[in-house]
Tab-separated table of C-alpha atoms and ligand atoms in Angstrom:
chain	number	residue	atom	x	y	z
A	1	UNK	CA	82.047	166.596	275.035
A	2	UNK	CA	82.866	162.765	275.248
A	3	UNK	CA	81.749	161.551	279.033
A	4	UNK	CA	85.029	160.882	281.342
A	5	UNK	CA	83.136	160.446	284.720
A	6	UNK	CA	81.395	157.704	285.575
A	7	UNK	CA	80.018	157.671	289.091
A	8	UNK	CA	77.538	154.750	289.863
A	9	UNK	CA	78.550	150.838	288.810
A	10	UNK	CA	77.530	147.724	290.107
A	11	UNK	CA	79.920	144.544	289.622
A	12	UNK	CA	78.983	140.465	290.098
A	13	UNK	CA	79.767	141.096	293.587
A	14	UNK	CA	76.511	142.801	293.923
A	15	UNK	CA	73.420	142.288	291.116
A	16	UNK	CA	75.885	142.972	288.427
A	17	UNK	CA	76.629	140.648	285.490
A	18	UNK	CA	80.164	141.845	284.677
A	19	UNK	CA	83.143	140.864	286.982
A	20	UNK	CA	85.684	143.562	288.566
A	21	UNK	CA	88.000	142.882	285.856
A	22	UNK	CA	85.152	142.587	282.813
A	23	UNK	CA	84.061	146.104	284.354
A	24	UNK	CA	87.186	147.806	284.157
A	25	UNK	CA	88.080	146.391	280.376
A	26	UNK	CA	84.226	148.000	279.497
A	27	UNK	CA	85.010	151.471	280.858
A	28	UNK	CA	88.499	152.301	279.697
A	29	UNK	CA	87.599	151.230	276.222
A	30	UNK	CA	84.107	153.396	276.202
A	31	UNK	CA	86.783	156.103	276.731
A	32	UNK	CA	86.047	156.911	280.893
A	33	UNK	CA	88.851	158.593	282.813
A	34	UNK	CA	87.476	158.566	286.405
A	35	UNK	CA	85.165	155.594	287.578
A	36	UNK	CA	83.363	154.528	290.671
A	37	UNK	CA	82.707	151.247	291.978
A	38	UNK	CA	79.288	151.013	294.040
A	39	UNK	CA	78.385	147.718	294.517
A	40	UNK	CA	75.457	147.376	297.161
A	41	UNK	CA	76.756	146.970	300.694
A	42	UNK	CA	80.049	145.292	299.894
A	43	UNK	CA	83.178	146.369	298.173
A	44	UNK	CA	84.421	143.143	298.193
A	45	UNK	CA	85.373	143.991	294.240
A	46	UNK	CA	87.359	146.699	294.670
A	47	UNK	CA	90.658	144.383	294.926
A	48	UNK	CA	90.317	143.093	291.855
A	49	UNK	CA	89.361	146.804	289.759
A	50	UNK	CA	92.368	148.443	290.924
A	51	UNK	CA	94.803	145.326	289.946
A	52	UNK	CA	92.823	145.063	286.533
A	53	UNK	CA	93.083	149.073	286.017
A	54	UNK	CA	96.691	148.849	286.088
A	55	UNK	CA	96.570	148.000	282.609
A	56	UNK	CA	94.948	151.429	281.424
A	57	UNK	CA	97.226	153.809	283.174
A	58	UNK	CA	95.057	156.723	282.284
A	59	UNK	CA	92.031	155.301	284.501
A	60	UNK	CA	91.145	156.044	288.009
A	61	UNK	CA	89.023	153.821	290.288
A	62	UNK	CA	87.046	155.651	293.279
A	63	UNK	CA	86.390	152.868	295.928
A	64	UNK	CA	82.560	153.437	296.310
A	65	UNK	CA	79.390	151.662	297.786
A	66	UNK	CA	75.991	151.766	297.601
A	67	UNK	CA	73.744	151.501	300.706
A	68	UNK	CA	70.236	150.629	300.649
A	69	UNK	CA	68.223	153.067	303.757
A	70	UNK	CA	64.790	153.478	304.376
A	71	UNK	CA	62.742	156.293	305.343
A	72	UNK	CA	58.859	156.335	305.863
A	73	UNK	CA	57.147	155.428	302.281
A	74	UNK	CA	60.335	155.697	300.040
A	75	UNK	CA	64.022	153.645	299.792
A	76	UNK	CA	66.952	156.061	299.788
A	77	UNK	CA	70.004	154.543	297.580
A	78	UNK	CA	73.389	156.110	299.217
A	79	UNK	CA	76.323	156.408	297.660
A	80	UNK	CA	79.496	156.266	299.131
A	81	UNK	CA	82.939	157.312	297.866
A	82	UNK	CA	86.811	157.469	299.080
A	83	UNK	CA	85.881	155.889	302.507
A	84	UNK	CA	88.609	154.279	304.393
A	85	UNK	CA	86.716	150.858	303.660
A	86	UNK	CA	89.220	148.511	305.143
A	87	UNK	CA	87.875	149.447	308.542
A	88	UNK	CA	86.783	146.890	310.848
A	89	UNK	CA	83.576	148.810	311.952
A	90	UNK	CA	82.444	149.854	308.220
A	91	UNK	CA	83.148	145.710	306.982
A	92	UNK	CA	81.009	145.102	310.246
A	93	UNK	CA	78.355	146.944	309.496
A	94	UNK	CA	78.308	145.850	306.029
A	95	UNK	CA	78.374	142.994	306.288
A	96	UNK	CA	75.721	142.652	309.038
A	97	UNK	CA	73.283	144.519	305.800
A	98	UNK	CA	74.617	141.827	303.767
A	99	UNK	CA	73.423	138.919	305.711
A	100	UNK	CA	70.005	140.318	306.250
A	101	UNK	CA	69.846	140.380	302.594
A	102	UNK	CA	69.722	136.434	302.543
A	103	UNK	CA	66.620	135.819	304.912
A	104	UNK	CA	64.364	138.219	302.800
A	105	UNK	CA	65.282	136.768	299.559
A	106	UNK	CA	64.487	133.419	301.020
A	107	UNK	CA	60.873	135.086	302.587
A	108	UNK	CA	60.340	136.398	298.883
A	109	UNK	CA	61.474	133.267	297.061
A	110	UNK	CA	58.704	131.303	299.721
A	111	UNK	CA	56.301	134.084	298.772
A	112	UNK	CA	56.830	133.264	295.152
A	113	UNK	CA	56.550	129.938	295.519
A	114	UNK	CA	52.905	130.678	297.362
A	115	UNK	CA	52.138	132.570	293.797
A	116	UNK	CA	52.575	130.014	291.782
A	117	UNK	CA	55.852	130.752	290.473
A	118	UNK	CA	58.906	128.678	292.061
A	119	UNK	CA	62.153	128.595	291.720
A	120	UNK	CA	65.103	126.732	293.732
A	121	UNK	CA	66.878	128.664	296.406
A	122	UNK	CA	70.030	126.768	295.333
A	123	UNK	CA	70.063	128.286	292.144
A	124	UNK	CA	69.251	131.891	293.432
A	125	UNK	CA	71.916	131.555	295.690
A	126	UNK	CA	73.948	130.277	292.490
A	127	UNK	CA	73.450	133.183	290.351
A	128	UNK	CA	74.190	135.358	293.243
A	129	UNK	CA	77.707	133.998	293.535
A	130	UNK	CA	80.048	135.596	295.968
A	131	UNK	CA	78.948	138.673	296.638
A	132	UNK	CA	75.656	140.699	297.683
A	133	UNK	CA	72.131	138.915	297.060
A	134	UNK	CA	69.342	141.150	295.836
A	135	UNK	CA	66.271	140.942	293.960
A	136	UNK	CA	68.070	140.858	290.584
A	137	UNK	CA	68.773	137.574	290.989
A	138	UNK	CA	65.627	136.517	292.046
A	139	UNK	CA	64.379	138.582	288.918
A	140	UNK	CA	66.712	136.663	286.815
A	141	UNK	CA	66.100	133.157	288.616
A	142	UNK	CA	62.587	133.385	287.510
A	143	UNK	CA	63.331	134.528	283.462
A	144	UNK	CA	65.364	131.419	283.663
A	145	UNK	CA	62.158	129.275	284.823
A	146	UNK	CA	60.324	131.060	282.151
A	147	UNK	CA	57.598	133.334	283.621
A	148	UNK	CA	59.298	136.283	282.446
A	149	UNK	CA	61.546	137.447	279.560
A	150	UNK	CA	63.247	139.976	281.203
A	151	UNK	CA	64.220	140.754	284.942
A	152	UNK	CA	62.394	144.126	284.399
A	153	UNK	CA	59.349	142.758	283.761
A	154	UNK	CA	59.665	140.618	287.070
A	155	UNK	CA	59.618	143.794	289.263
A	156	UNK	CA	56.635	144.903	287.613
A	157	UNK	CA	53.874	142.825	290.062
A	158	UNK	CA	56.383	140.518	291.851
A	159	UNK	CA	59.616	142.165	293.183
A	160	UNK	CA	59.097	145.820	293.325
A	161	UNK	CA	58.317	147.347	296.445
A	162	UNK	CA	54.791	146.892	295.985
A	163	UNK	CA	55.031	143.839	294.494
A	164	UNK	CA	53.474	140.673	295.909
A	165	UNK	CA	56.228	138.906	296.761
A	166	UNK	CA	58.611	141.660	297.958
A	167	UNK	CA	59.640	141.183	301.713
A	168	UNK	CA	61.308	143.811	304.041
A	169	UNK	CA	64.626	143.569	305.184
A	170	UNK	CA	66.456	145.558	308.187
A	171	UNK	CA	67.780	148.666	306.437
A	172	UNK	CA	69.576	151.860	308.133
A	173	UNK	CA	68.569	155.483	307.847
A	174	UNK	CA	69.866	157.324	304.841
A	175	UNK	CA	71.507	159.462	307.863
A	176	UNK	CA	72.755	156.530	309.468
A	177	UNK	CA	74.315	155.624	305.714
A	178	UNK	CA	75.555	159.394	306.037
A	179	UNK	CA	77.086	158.885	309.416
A	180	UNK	CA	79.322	155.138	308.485
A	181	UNK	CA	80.740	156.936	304.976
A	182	UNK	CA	81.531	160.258	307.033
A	183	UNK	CA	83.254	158.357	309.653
A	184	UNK	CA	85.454	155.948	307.318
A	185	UNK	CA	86.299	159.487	305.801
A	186	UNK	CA	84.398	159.381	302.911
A	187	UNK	CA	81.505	161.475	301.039
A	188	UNK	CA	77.930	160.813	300.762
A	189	UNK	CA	75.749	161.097	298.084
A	190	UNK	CA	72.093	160.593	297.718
A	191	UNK	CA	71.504	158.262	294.322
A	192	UNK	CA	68.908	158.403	291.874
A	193	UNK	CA	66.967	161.048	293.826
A	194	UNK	CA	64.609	162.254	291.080
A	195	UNK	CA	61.248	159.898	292.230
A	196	UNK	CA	61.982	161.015	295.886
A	197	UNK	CA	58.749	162.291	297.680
A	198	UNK	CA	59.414	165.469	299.591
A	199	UNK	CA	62.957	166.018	297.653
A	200	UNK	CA	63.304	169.336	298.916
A	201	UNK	CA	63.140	168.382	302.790
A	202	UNK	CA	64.798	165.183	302.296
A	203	UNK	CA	67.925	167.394	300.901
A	204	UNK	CA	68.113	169.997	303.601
A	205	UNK	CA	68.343	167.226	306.583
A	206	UNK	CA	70.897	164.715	304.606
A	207	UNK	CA	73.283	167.596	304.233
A	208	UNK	CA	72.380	168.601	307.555
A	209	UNK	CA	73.667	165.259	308.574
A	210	UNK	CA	77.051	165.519	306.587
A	211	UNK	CA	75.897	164.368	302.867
A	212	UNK	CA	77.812	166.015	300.350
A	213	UNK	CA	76.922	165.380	296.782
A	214	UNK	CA	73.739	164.330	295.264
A	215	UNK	CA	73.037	162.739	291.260
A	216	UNK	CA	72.046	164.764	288.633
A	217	UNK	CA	73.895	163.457	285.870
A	218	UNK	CA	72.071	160.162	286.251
A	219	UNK	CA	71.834	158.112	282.338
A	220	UNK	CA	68.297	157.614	283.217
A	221	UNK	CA	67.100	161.100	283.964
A	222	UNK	CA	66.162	163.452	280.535
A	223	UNK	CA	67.527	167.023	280.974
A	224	UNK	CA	64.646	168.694	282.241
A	225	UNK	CA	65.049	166.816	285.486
A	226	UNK	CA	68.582	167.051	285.582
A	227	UNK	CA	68.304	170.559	285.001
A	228	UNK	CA	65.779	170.828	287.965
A	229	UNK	CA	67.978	168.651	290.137
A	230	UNK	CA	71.246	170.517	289.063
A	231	UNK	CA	69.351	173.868	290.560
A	232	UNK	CA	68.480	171.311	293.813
A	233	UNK	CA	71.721	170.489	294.229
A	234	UNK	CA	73.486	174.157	293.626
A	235	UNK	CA	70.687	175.986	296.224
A	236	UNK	CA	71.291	172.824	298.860
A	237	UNK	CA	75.583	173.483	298.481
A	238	UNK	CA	75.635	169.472	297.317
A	239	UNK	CA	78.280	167.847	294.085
A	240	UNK	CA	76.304	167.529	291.429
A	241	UNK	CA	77.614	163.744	290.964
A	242	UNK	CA	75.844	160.693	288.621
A	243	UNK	CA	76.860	158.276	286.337
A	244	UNK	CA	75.264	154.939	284.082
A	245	UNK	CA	74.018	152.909	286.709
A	246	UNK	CA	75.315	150.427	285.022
A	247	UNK	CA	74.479	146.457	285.399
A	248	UNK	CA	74.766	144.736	282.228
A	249	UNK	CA	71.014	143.498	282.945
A	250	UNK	CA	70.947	143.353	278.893
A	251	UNK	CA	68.036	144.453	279.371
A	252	UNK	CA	66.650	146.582	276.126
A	253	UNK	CA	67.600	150.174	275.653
A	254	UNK	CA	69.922	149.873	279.253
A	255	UNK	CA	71.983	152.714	279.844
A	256	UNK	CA	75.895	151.963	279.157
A	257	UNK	CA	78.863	153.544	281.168
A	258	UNK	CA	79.944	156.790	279.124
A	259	UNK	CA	76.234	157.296	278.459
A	260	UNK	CA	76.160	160.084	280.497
A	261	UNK	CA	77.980	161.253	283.754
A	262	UNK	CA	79.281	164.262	285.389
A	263	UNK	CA	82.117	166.431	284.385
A	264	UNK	CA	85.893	165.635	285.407
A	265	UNK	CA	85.510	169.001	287.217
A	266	UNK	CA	83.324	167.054	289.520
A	267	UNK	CA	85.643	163.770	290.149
A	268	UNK	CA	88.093	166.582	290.926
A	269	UNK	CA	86.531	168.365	293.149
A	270	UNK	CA	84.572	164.736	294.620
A	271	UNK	CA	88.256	164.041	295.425
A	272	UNK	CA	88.980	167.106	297.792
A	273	UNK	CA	85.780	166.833	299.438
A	274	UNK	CA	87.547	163.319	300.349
A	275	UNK	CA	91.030	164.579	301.310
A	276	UNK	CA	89.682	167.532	303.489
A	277	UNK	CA	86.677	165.091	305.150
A	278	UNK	CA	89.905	162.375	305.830
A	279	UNK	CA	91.852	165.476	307.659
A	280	UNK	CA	89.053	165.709	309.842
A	281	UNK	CA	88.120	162.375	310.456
A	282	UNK	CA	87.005	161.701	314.111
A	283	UNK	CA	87.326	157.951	314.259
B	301	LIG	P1	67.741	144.980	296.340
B	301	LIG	O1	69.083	145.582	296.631
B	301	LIG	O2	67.744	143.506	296.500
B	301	LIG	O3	66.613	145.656	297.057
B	301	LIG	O4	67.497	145.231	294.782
B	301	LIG	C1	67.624	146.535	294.294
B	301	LIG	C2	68.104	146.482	292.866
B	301	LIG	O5	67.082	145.918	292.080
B	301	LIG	C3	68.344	147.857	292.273
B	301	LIG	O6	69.655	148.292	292.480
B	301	LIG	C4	68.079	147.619	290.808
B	301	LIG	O7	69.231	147.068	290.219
B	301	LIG	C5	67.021	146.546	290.827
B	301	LIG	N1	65.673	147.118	290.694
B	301	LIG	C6	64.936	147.727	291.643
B	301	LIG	N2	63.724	148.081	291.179
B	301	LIG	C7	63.700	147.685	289.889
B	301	LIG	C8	62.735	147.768	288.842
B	301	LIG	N3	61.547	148.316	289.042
B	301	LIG	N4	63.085	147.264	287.651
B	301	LIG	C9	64.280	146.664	287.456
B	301	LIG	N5	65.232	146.576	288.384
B	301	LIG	C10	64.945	147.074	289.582
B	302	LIG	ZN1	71.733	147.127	291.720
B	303	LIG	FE1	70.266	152.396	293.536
B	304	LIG	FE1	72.967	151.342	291.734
């Protein structure tokens, strides 16, 4: 069965290399029907998808974010889809995520600088462009300078979370995350939740807290674990959602959208999850 879902994509507006419009022209010729946008805490690109979609009538866009939360020993990627995301209160919050993103990437570029390996905040900021700044392209900053050939290899000891130049940043609870996609009307799902410590508990108080869906169908996961995560997600009452992941890092053997995703039975029912959550919608 050719894959016509593709949940999880991240645009230049966050650390992705393809534009809104690049994005769009990728996924309706790798064949996809139904395609999120989840850039990380913005949605800032969403403009530009839908008026670039218009050209391949038989493509959907799902507005959709991604939202960086924290809980004790382990970062909790949620997704967000079909939220009302015009809303001054969701751009607020957003956006407030957004600018604590910029003082930790300068506390991590001065850390790198400390370890010998520096590289100009101008050009950081450069490479981030418009959008969301995140350690990507600090990652990619530093292949540029030469210490590194690929971005990937830069998380290894510098930028992953136990890396010596990663820095904290103010993050919200995954049910906080819950809470702002529930109350612009949208539906939560937890991402990539395969490496999660405690999956099982983690689960039962996210849907407790309103989260919907979860990924299984994620390109990076081999089928045993999405066949463990599939039975997760059907004894927890959560969408089994997923997609590529997809950034255009170019990095080797990176998943591509239509790699994998969930069924169109899923975007179908992900889209009356929306409509009956929007009837309901205390704002
Ligand atoms: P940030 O939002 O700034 O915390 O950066 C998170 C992003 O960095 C993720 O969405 C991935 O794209 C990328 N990332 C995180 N960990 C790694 C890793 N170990 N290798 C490569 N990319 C990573
Ligand atoms: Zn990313
Ligand atoms: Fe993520
Ligand atoms: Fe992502």
């Amino acid at each position: 069965m050719p894959v016509e879902v593709d949940l999880h994509l991240h645009t230049t507006l966050s650390d992705g290399r393809l534009s809104p419009t690049e994005l769009v022209r990728l996924v309706a010729k790798n064949g996809l029907k139904v395609v999120a946008i989840t850039d990380h805490d913005i949605t800032d690109g969403l403009e530009e998808a839908f008026e670039a979609a218009k050209a391949f009538p038989q493509l959907t866009i799902i507005p959709g974010v991604e939202l960086s939360t924290d809980i004790p020993g382990n970062e909790v990627h949620m997704l967000g889809y079909y939220m009302d995301y015009k809303g001054a209160r969701f751009q607020a919050t957003l956006s407030r995520f957004r600018e604590g993103r910029v003082g930790r990437a300068q506390e991590m570029v001065r850390k790198l600088a400390e370890l010998g390996m520096p590289v100009e905040w101008e050009r950081v900021v450069q490479i981030a462009g418009e959008g969301t700044i995140g350690r990507p392209h600090i990652a990619q900053a530093l292949v540029e300078k030469g210490y590194f050939q690929y971005p990937q290899q830069a998380f290894e000891r510098h930028l992953g979370r136990n890396g010596l130049a990663y820095a904290e940043r103010e993050k919200m609870t995954p049910q906080e995350a819950v809470r702002l996609v529930r109350e612009a009307g949208g539906v939560a799902a937890i991402a990539h939740p395969a490496s999660l410590f405690g999956l099982v508990n983690v689960l039962a108080q996210l849907k407790q807290a309103g989260m919907q869906g979860m990924e299984v169908h994620y390109a990076e996961y081999d089928g045993p674990t999405r066949t463990r995560l599939a039975g997760a997600a059907r004894r927890h009452g959560l969408l089994p959602c997923g997609g590529s992941d997809y950034h255009a890092f170019g990095t080797p053997g990176e998943r591509l959208p239509g790699d994998l995703g969930p069924p169109m039975q899923t975007a179908v029912r992900l889209r009356e999850l929306a409509k009956a959550n929007a009837l309901v919608r205390r704002p």
